mmCIF file with all atom_site columns, C-alpha atoms in Angstrom:
data_model
loop_
_atom_site.group_PDB
_atom_site.id
_atom_site.type_symbol
_atom_site.label_atom_id
_atom_site.label_alt_id
_atom_site.label_comp_id
_atom_site.label_asym_id
_atom_site.label_entity_id
_atom_site.label_seq_id
_atom_site.pdbx_PDB_ins_code
_atom_site.Cartn_x
_atom_site.Cartn_y
_atom_site.Cartn_z
_atom_site.occupancy
_atom_site.B_iso_or_equiv
_atom_site.pdbx_formal_charge
_atom_site.auth_seq_id
_atom_site.auth_comp_id
_atom_site.auth_asym_id
_atom_site.auth_atom_id
_atom_site.pdbx_PDB_model_num
ATOM 1   C CA . UNK A 1 1   ? -4.183  -3.071  -5.622 1.00 0.00 ? 351 UNK A CA 1
ATOM 2   C CA . UNK A 1 2   ? -7.739  -1.854  -5.187 1.00 0.00 ? 352 UNK A CA 1
ATOM 3   C CA . UNK A 1 3   ? -9.486  -0.882  -1.947 1.00 0.00 ? 353 UNK A CA 1
ATOM 4   C CA . UNK A 1 4   ? -13.260 -0.888  -1.416 1.00 0.00 ? 354 UNK A CA 1
ATOM 5   C CA . UNK A 1 5   ? -14.586 0.531   1.838  1.00 0.00 ? 355 UNK A CA 1
ATOM 6   C CA . UNK A 1 6   ? -17.396 -1.730  3.000  1.00 0.00 ? 356 UNK A CA 1
ATOM 7   C CA . UNK A 1 7   ? -17.931 0.051   6.315  1.00 0.00 ? 357 UNK A CA 1
ATOM 8   C CA . UNK A 1 8   ? -16.075 2.312   8.666  1.00 0.00 ? 358 UNK A CA 1
ATOM 9   C CA . UNK A 1 9   ? -18.591 3.212   11.358 1.00 0.00 ? 359 UNK A CA 1
ATOM 10  C CA . UNK A 1 10  ? -17.738 2.890   15.028 1.00 0.00 ? 360 UNK A CA 1
ATOM 11  C CA . UNK A 1 11  ? -19.155 0.308   17.419 1.00 0.00 ? 361 UNK A CA 1
ATOM 12  C CA . UNK A 1 12  ? -22.732 1.293   16.562 1.00 0.00 ? 362 UNK A CA 1
ATOM 13  C CA . UNK A 1 13  ? -23.179 1.362   12.762 1.00 0.00 ? 363 UNK A CA 1
ATOM 14  C CA . UNK A 1 14  ? -24.329 4.594   11.143 1.00 0.00 ? 364 UNK A CA 1
ATOM 15  C CA . UNK A 1 15  ? -27.505 4.615   9.011  1.00 0.00 ? 365 UNK A CA 1
ATOM 16  C CA . UNK A 1 16  ? -26.618 2.960   5.705  1.00 0.00 ? 366 UNK A CA 1
ATOM 17  C CA . UNK A 1 17  ? -23.057 2.155   6.780  1.00 0.00 ? 367 UNK A CA 1
ATOM 18  C CA . UNK A 1 18  ? -21.652 -0.945  8.366  1.00 0.00 ? 368 UNK A CA 1
ATOM 19  C CA . UNK A 1 19  ? -18.808 -1.107  10.846 1.00 0.00 ? 369 UNK A CA 1
ATOM 20  C CA . UNK A 1 20  ? -15.152 -1.744  10.096 1.00 0.00 ? 370 UNK A CA 1
ATOM 21  C CA . UNK A 1 21  ? -14.445 -3.769  6.979  1.00 0.00 ? 371 UNK A CA 1
ATOM 22  C CA . UNK A 1 22  ? -12.390 -3.271  3.838  1.00 0.00 ? 372 UNK A CA 1
ATOM 23  C CA . UNK A 1 23  ? -12.188 -5.307  0.652  1.00 0.00 ? 373 UNK A CA 1
ATOM 24  C CA . UNK A 1 24  ? -8.670  -5.443  -0.732 1.00 0.00 ? 374 UNK A CA 1
ATOM 25  C CA . UNK A 1 25  ? -8.165  -6.841  -4.223 1.00 0.00 ? 375 UNK A CA 1
ATOM 26  C CA . UNK A 1 26  ? -4.556  -7.648  -5.075 1.00 0.00 ? 376 UNK A CA 1
ATOM 27  C CA . UNK A 1 27  ? -3.608  -9.163  -8.418 1.00 0.00 ? 377 UNK A CA 1
ATOM 28  C CA . UNK A 1 28  ? -7.046  -10.796 -8.795 1.00 0.00 ? 378 UNK A CA 1
ATOM 29  C CA . UNK A 1 29  ? -7.175  -12.113 -5.219 1.00 0.00 ? 379 UNK A CA 1
ATOM 30  C CA . UNK A 1 30  ? -9.702  -10.788 -2.686 1.00 0.00 ? 380 UNK A CA 1
ATOM 31  C CA . UNK A 1 31  ? -8.937  -10.170 0.964  1.00 0.00 ? 381 UNK A CA 1
ATOM 32  C CA . UNK A 1 32  ? -11.191 -8.854  3.697  1.00 0.00 ? 382 UNK A CA 1
ATOM 33  C CA . UNK A 1 33  ? -9.696  -6.681  6.417  1.00 0.00 ? 383 UNK A CA 1
ATOM 34  C CA . UNK A 1 34  ? -11.992 -7.071  9.427  1.00 0.00 ? 384 UNK A CA 1
ATOM 35  C CA . UNK A 1 35  ? -15.625 -8.141  9.170  1.00 0.00 ? 385 UNK A CA 1
ATOM 36  C CA . UNK A 1 36  ? -17.775 -5.746  11.179 1.00 0.00 ? 386 UNK A CA 1
ATOM 37  C CA . UNK A 1 37  ? -21.573 -5.866  11.346 1.00 0.00 ? 387 UNK A CA 1
ATOM 38  C CA . UNK A 1 38  ? -23.755 -4.852  8.405  1.00 0.00 ? 388 UNK A CA 1
ATOM 39  C CA . UNK A 1 39  ? -21.068 -5.081  5.689  1.00 0.00 ? 389 UNK A CA 1
ATOM 40  C CA . UNK A 1 40  ? -22.083 -8.194  3.777  1.00 0.00 ? 390 UNK A CA 1
ATOM 41  C CA . UNK A 1 41  ? -24.755 -6.428  1.718  1.00 0.00 ? 391 UNK A CA 1
ATOM 42  C CA . UNK A 1 42  ? -22.115 -3.915  0.579  1.00 0.00 ? 392 UNK A CA 1
ATOM 43  C CA . UNK A 1 43  ? -19.560 -6.677  -0.093 1.00 0.00 ? 393 UNK A CA 1
ATOM 44  C CA . UNK A 1 44  ? -22.045 -8.536  -2.301 1.00 0.00 ? 394 UNK A CA 1
ATOM 45  C CA . UNK A 1 45  ? -22.454 -5.441  -4.497 1.00 0.00 ? 395 UNK A CA 1
ATOM 46  C CA . UNK A 1 46  ? -18.814 -5.997  -5.535 1.00 0.00 ? 396 UNK A CA 1
ATOM 47  C CA . UNK A 1 47  ? -18.087 -9.735  -5.207 1.00 0.00 ? 397 UNK A CA 1
ATOM 48  C CA . UNK A 1 48  ? -19.691 -12.827 -3.728 1.00 0.00 ? 398 UNK A CA 1
ATOM 49  C CA . UNK A 1 49  ? -18.615 -14.159 -0.365 1.00 0.00 ? 399 UNK A CA 1
ATOM 50  C CA . UNK A 1 50  ? -17.095 -17.264 -1.917 1.00 0.00 ? 400 UNK A CA 1
ATOM 51  C CA . UNK A 1 51  ? -14.577 -15.084 -3.768 1.00 0.00 ? 401 UNK A CA 1
ATOM 52  C CA . UNK A 1 52  ? -12.895 -14.016 -0.515 1.00 0.00 ? 402 UNK A CA 1
ATOM 53  C CA . UNK A 1 53  ? -9.630  -15.921 -0.056 1.00 0.00 ? 403 UNK A CA 1
ATOM 54  C CA . UNK A 1 54  ? -8.328  -14.365 3.164  1.00 0.00 ? 404 UNK A CA 1
ATOM 55  C CA . UNK A 1 55  ? -10.019 -12.610 6.070  1.00 0.00 ? 405 UNK A CA 1
ATOM 56  C CA . UNK A 1 56  ? -7.741  -10.717 8.447  1.00 0.00 ? 406 UNK A CA 1
ATOM 57  C CA . UNK A 1 57  ? -9.069  -9.748  11.869 1.00 0.00 ? 407 UNK A CA 1
ATOM 58  C CA . UNK A 1 58  ? -7.221  -6.935  13.654 1.00 0.00 ? 408 UNK A CA 1
ATOM 59  C CA . UNK A 1 59  ? -8.824  -7.562  17.053 1.00 0.00 ? 409 UNK A CA 1
ATOM 60  C CA . UNK A 1 60  ? -11.847 -9.243  18.557 1.00 0.00 ? 410 UNK A CA 1
ATOM 61  C CA . UNK A 1 61  ? -14.194 -6.343  19.262 1.00 0.00 ? 411 UNK A CA 1
ATOM 62  C CA . UNK A 1 62  ? -17.649 -6.955  17.807 1.00 0.00 ? 412 UNK A CA 1
ATOM 63  C CA . UNK A 1 63  ? -17.498 -3.970  15.430 1.00 0.00 ? 413 UNK A CA 1
ATOM 64  C CA . UNK A 1 64  ? -14.642 -5.783  13.645 1.00 0.00 ? 414 UNK A CA 1
ATOM 65  C CA . UNK A 1 65  ? -15.959 -9.365  13.731 1.00 0.00 ? 415 UNK A CA 1
ATOM 66  C CA . UNK A 1 66  ? -19.733 -9.847  13.905 1.00 0.00 ? 416 UNK A CA 1
ATOM 67  C CA . UNK A 1 67  ? -20.442 -10.394 10.200 1.00 0.00 ? 417 UNK A CA 1
ATOM 68  C CA . UNK A 1 68  ? -18.350 -13.554 10.409 1.00 0.00 ? 418 UNK A CA 1
ATOM 69  C CA . UNK A 1 69  ? -21.572 -15.167 11.679 1.00 0.00 ? 419 UNK A CA 1
ATOM 70  C CA . UNK A 1 70  ? -23.812 -14.395 8.662  1.00 0.00 ? 420 UNK A CA 1
ATOM 71  C CA . UNK A 1 71  ? -20.853 -15.002 6.334  1.00 0.00 ? 421 UNK A CA 1
ATOM 72  C CA . UNK A 1 72  ? -20.523 -18.457 7.864  1.00 0.00 ? 422 UNK A CA 1
ATOM 73  C CA . UNK A 1 73  ? -24.216 -19.133 7.203  1.00 0.00 ? 423 UNK A CA 1
ATOM 74  C CA . UNK A 1 74  ? -23.865 -17.876 3.626  1.00 0.00 ? 424 UNK A CA 1
ATOM 75  C CA . UNK A 1 75  ? -20.850 -20.081 2.937  1.00 0.00 ? 425 UNK A CA 1
ATOM 76  C CA . UNK A 1 76  ? -22.700 -23.087 4.323  1.00 0.00 ? 426 UNK A CA 1
ATOM 77  C CA . UNK A 1 77  ? -26.264 -22.651 3.081  1.00 0.00 ? 427 UNK A CA 1
ATOM 78  C CA . UNK A 1 78  ? -26.504 -20.133 0.216  1.00 0.00 ? 428 UNK A CA 1
ATOM 79  C CA . UNK A 1 79  ? -27.439 -22.273 -2.831 1.00 0.00 ? 429 UNK A CA 1
ATOM 80  C CA . UNK A 1 80  ? -25.501 -20.073 -5.258 1.00 0.00 ? 430 UNK A CA 1
ATOM 81  C CA . UNK A 1 81  ? -22.219 -20.132 -3.338 1.00 0.00 ? 431 UNK A CA 1
ATOM 82  C CA . UNK A 1 82  ? -19.353 -22.497 -4.116 1.00 0.00 ? 432 UNK A CA 1
ATOM 83  C CA . UNK A 1 83  ? -18.341 -24.438 -1.056 1.00 0.00 ? 433 UNK A CA 1
ATOM 84  C CA . UNK A 1 84  ? -14.977 -22.848 -0.339 1.00 0.00 ? 434 UNK A CA 1
ATOM 85  C CA . UNK A 1 85  ? -13.169 -22.295 2.945  1.00 0.00 ? 435 UNK A CA 1
ATOM 86  C CA . UNK A 1 86  ? -11.569 -18.863 3.079  1.00 0.00 ? 436 UNK A CA 1
ATOM 87  C CA . UNK A 1 87  ? -8.574  -18.524 5.355  1.00 0.00 ? 437 UNK A CA 1
ATOM 88  C CA . UNK A 1 88  ? -9.607  -16.721 8.534  1.00 0.00 ? 438 UNK A CA 1
ATOM 89  C CA . UNK A 1 89  ? -6.555  -15.147 10.170 1.00 0.00 ? 439 UNK A CA 1
ATOM 90  C CA . UNK A 1 90  ? -7.158  -14.239 13.801 1.00 0.00 ? 440 UNK A CA 1
ATOM 91  C CA . UNK A 1 91  ? -4.956  -12.336 16.250 1.00 0.00 ? 441 UNK A CA 1
ATOM 92  C CA . UNK A 1 92  ? -3.376  -14.203 19.166 1.00 0.00 ? 442 UNK A CA 1
ATOM 93  C CA . UNK A 1 93  ? -6.094  -15.756 21.352 1.00 0.00 ? 443 UNK A CA 1
ATOM 94  C CA . UNK A 1 94  ? -8.631  -15.045 18.605 1.00 0.00 ? 444 UNK A CA 1
ATOM 95  C CA . UNK A 1 95  ? -9.554  -18.731 18.400 1.00 0.00 ? 445 UNK A CA 1
ATOM 96  C CA . UNK A 1 96  ? -10.835 -18.572 21.997 1.00 0.00 ? 446 UNK A CA 1
ATOM 97  C CA . UNK A 1 97  ? -13.026 -15.613 21.038 1.00 0.00 ? 447 UNK A CA 1
ATOM 98  C CA . UNK A 1 98  ? -14.324 -17.504 17.996 1.00 0.00 ? 448 UNK A CA 1
ATOM 99  C CA . UNK A 1 99  ? -15.148 -20.513 20.178 1.00 0.00 ? 449 UNK A CA 1
ATOM 100 C CA . UNK A 1 100 ? -17.205 -18.303 22.533 1.00 0.00 ? 450 UNK A CA 1
ATOM 101 C CA . UNK A 1 101 ? -19.102 -16.794 19.599 1.00 0.00 ? 451 UNK A CA 1
ATOM 102 C CA . UNK A 1 102 ? -19.746 -20.270 18.189 1.00 0.00 ? 452 UNK A CA 1
ATOM 103 C CA . UNK A 1 103 ? -21.070 -21.464 21.556 1.00 0.00 ? 453 UNK A CA 1
ATOM 104 C CA . UNK A 1 104 ? -23.571 -18.581 21.522 1.00 0.00 ? 454 UNK A CA 1
ATOM 105 C CA . UNK A 1 105 ? -24.839 -19.218 17.970 1.00 0.00 ? 455 UNK A CA 1
ATOM 106 C CA . UNK A 1 106 ? -24.585 -22.973 17.368 1.00 0.00 ? 456 UNK A CA 1
ATOM 107 C CA . UNK A 1 107 ? -27.956 -24.662 17.729 1.00 0.00 ? 457 UNK A CA 1
ATOM 108 C CA . UNK A 1 108 ? -29.497 -28.034 17.068 1.00 0.00 ? 458 UNK A CA 1
ATOM 109 C CA . UNK A 1 109 ? -27.280 -30.343 15.049 1.00 0.00 ? 459 UNK A CA 1
ATOM 110 C CA . UNK A 1 110 ? -24.644 -27.621 14.561 1.00 0.00 ? 460 UNK A CA 1
ATOM 111 C CA . UNK A 1 111 ? -21.917 -28.186 17.099 1.00 0.00 ? 461 UNK A CA 1
ATOM 112 C CA . UNK A 1 112 ? -20.005 -25.223 18.477 1.00 0.00 ? 462 UNK A CA 1
ATOM 113 C CA . UNK A 1 113 ? -16.638 -26.910 17.829 1.00 0.00 ? 463 UNK A CA 1
ATOM 114 C CA . UNK A 1 114 ? -17.271 -27.075 14.087 1.00 0.00 ? 464 UNK A CA 1
ATOM 115 C CA . UNK A 1 115 ? -19.478 -23.981 13.719 1.00 0.00 ? 465 UNK A CA 1
ATOM 116 C CA . UNK A 1 116 ? -16.759 -21.811 12.144 1.00 0.00 ? 466 UNK A CA 1
ATOM 117 C CA . UNK A 1 117 ? -14.113 -24.439 11.424 1.00 0.00 ? 467 UNK A CA 1
ATOM 118 C CA . UNK A 1 118 ? -16.255 -26.235 8.828  1.00 0.00 ? 468 UNK A CA 1
ATOM 119 C CA . UNK A 1 119 ? -16.614 -23.015 6.804  1.00 0.00 ? 469 UNK A CA 1
ATOM 120 C CA . UNK A 1 120 ? -13.285 -21.267 7.398  1.00 0.00 ? 470 UNK A CA 1
ATOM 121 C CA . UNK A 1 121 ? -9.679  -22.403 7.513  1.00 0.00 ? 471 UNK A CA 1
ATOM 122 C CA . UNK A 1 122 ? -9.020  -20.832 10.933 1.00 0.00 ? 472 UNK A CA 1
ATOM 123 C CA . UNK A 1 123 ? -5.575  -19.873 12.202 1.00 0.00 ? 473 UNK A CA 1
ATOM 124 C CA . UNK A 1 124 ? -3.975  -17.360 14.546 1.00 0.00 ? 474 UNK A CA 1
ATOM 125 C CA . UNK A 1 125 ? -1.215  -15.199 13.146 1.00 0.00 ? 475 UNK A CA 1
ATOM 126 C CA . UNK A 1 126 ? 2.040   -14.585 14.962 1.00 0.00 ? 476 UNK A CA 1
ATOM 127 C CA . UNK A 1 127 ? 2.418   -10.762 14.974 1.00 0.00 ? 477 UNK A CA 1
ATOM 128 C CA . UNK A 1 128 ? 6.222   -10.848 15.170 1.00 0.00 ? 478 UNK A CA 1
ATOM 129 C CA . UNK A 1 129 ? 6.436   -12.824 11.911 1.00 0.00 ? 479 UNK A CA 1
ATOM 130 C CA . UNK A 1 130 ? 6.135   -11.420 8.390  1.00 0.00 ? 480 UNK A CA 1
ATOM 131 C CA . UNK A 1 131 ? 3.718   -13.644 6.478  1.00 0.00 ? 481 UNK A CA 1
ATOM 132 C CA . UNK A 1 132 ? 3.981   -14.308 2.736  1.00 0.00 ? 482 UNK A CA 1
ATOM 133 C CA . UNK A 1 133 ? 1.253   -15.295 0.294  1.00 0.00 ? 483 UNK A CA 1
ATOM 134 C CA . UNK A 1 134 ? 2.926   -15.511 -3.092 1.00 0.00 ? 484 UNK A CA 1
ATOM 135 C CA . UNK A 1 135 ? 4.244   -12.004 -3.832 1.00 0.00 ? 485 UNK A CA 1
ATOM 136 C CA . UNK A 1 136 ? 2.187   -10.416 -1.023 1.00 0.00 ? 486 UNK A CA 1
ATOM 137 C CA . UNK A 1 137 ? 3.560   -9.876  2.478  1.00 0.00 ? 487 UNK A CA 1
ATOM 138 C CA . UNK A 1 138 ? 1.754   -8.970  5.700  1.00 0.00 ? 488 UNK A CA 1
ATOM 139 C CA . UNK A 1 139 ? 3.449   -7.334  8.689  1.00 0.00 ? 489 UNK A CA 1
ATOM 140 C CA . UNK A 1 140 ? 1.869   -6.416  12.029 1.00 0.00 ? 490 UNK A CA 1
ATOM 141 C CA . UNK A 1 141 ? 2.247   -3.690  14.646 1.00 0.00 ? 491 UNK A CA 1
ATOM 142 C CA . UNK A 1 142 ? 0.557   -3.658  18.059 1.00 0.00 ? 492 UNK A CA 1
ATOM 143 C CA . UNK A 1 143 ? -1.657  -0.594  18.379 1.00 0.00 ? 493 UNK A CA 1
ATOM 144 C CA . UNK A 1 144 ? -2.673  1.457   21.403 1.00 0.00 ? 494 UNK A CA 1
ATOM 145 C CA . UNK A 1 145 ? -6.110  -0.024  22.151 1.00 0.00 ? 495 UNK A CA 1
ATOM 146 C CA . UNK A 1 146 ? -7.827  -1.426  25.287 1.00 0.00 ? 496 UNK A CA 1
ATOM 147 C CA . UNK A 1 147 ? -7.692  -4.970  23.855 1.00 0.00 ? 497 UNK A CA 1
ATOM 148 C CA . UNK A 1 148 ? -4.772  -6.353  21.834 1.00 0.00 ? 498 UNK A CA 1
ATOM 149 C CA . UNK A 1 149 ? -5.137  -4.945  18.327 1.00 0.00 ? 499 UNK A CA 1
ATOM 150 C CA . UNK A 1 150 ? -2.819  -5.236  15.347 1.00 0.00 ? 500 UNK A CA 1
ATOM 151 C CA . UNK A 1 151 ? -2.220  -2.805  12.506 1.00 0.00 ? 501 UNK A CA 1
ATOM 152 C CA . UNK A 1 152 ? -1.381  -4.479  9.197  1.00 0.00 ? 502 UNK A CA 1
ATOM 153 C CA . UNK A 1 153 ? 1.036   -3.516  6.444  1.00 0.00 ? 503 UNK A CA 1
ATOM 154 C CA . UNK A 1 154 ? 0.265   -5.361  3.209  1.00 0.00 ? 504 UNK A CA 1
ATOM 155 C CA . UNK A 1 155 ? 2.838   -5.091  0.436  1.00 0.00 ? 505 UNK A CA 1
ATOM 156 C CA . UNK A 1 156 ? 2.644   -6.369  -3.121 1.00 0.00 ? 506 UNK A CA 1
ATOM 157 C CA . UNK A 1 157 ? 4.165   -5.551  -6.496 1.00 0.00 ? 507 UNK A CA 1
ATOM 158 C CA . UNK A 1 158 ? 1.190   -3.268  -7.134 1.00 0.00 ? 508 UNK A CA 1
ATOM 159 C CA . UNK A 1 159 ? 1.428   -1.215  -3.930 1.00 0.00 ? 509 UNK A CA 1
ATOM 160 C CA . UNK A 1 160 ? 1.454   -0.976  -0.160 1.00 0.00 ? 510 UNK A CA 1
ATOM 161 C CA . UNK A 1 161 ? -1.607  -0.639  2.054  1.00 0.00 ? 511 UNK A CA 1
ATOM 162 C CA . UNK A 1 162 ? -1.432  0.074   5.769  1.00 0.00 ? 512 UNK A CA 1
ATOM 163 C CA . UNK A 1 163 ? -4.494  -0.538  7.931  1.00 0.00 ? 513 UNK A CA 1
ATOM 164 C CA . UNK A 1 164 ? -4.067  0.938   11.399 1.00 0.00 ? 514 UNK A CA 1
ATOM 165 C CA . UNK A 1 165 ? -7.312  -0.584  12.771 1.00 0.00 ? 515 UNK A CA 1
ATOM 166 C CA . UNK A 1 166 ? -8.267  0.857   16.165 1.00 0.00 ? 516 UNK A CA 1
ATOM 167 C CA . UNK A 1 167 ? -5.493  2.834   17.781 1.00 0.00 ? 517 UNK A CA 1
ATOM 168 C CA . UNK A 1 168 ? -4.553  5.810   19.842 1.00 0.00 ? 518 UNK A CA 1
ATOM 169 C CA . UNK A 1 169 ? -1.370  7.810   19.188 1.00 0.00 ? 519 UNK A CA 1
ATOM 170 C CA . UNK A 1 170 ? 0.919   5.650   21.359 1.00 0.00 ? 520 UNK A CA 1
ATOM 171 C CA . UNK A 1 171 ? 2.206   3.098   18.842 1.00 0.00 ? 521 UNK A CA 1
ATOM 172 C CA . UNK A 1 172 ? 5.038   3.735   16.362 1.00 0.00 ? 522 UNK A CA 1
ATOM 173 C CA . UNK A 1 173 ? 2.475   4.313   13.627 1.00 0.00 ? 523 UNK A CA 1
ATOM 174 C CA . UNK A 1 174 ? 4.400   6.865   11.574 1.00 0.00 ? 524 UNK A CA 1
ATOM 175 C CA . UNK A 1 175 ? 7.311   4.550   10.858 1.00 0.00 ? 525 UNK A CA 1
ATOM 176 C CA . UNK A 1 176 ? 5.016   1.583   10.248 1.00 0.00 ? 526 UNK A CA 1
ATOM 177 C CA . UNK A 1 177 ? 2.977   3.567   7.690  1.00 0.00 ? 527 UNK A CA 1
ATOM 178 C CA . UNK A 1 178 ? 5.884   5.340   5.989  1.00 0.00 ? 528 UNK A CA 1
ATOM 179 C CA . UNK A 1 179 ? 5.777   4.951   2.190  1.00 0.00 ? 529 UNK A CA 1
ATOM 180 C CA . UNK A 1 180 ? 2.285   3.451   2.072  1.00 0.00 ? 530 UNK A CA 1
ATOM 181 C CA . UNK A 1 181 ? 0.274   4.052   -1.100 1.00 0.00 ? 531 UNK A CA 1
ATOM 182 C CA . UNK A 1 182 ? -2.989  3.661   0.862  1.00 0.00 ? 532 UNK A CA 1
ATOM 183 C CA . UNK A 1 183 ? -3.452  4.388   4.567  1.00 0.00 ? 533 UNK A CA 1
ATOM 184 C CA . UNK A 1 184 ? -6.606  3.447   6.480  1.00 0.00 ? 534 UNK A CA 1
ATOM 185 C CA . UNK A 1 185 ? -6.686  5.322   9.771  1.00 0.00 ? 535 UNK A CA 1
ATOM 186 C CA . UNK A 1 186 ? -9.921  4.744   11.675 1.00 0.00 ? 536 UNK A CA 1
ATOM 187 C CA . UNK A 1 187 ? -9.171  6.028   15.137 1.00 0.00 ? 537 UNK A CA 1
#
């Protein structure tokens, strides 16, 4: 398990640093945890966008989601990119958010209904369910944040990473993070 910090700035990116996004490489597979603004240039220093298999969104604030738009354009139009559809895992009601973003950006022949869905395999995760991808599991915990936000615990044979996303001290974070090899605590 290898973690690359692509950005960790708050809602307004710092000079030279994008907002929330982390590249997690597990057993040769690449996952993106959140996709905040100004992170794609850092991501592309390490891997290309078509190497991302899963994108996990903790919540729908813009500092965790906005680079989904340029990533979508890269997956569709970049001549050097293989035409793949990474799995985009959204929190509950995240698809409604994605539809509103698509309505704002889709122009001309690009319809809002297919704007993201043609480039990503979009789904909403059920936070009460542990999800399995081969030998990797993902668990969720609701955090203390003004909008619904979900911490993630990702376990594999090579280690355990806990991403707390945006949170105050109110959630049962200590128990959720206990035994983690890597802990990302932004707020």
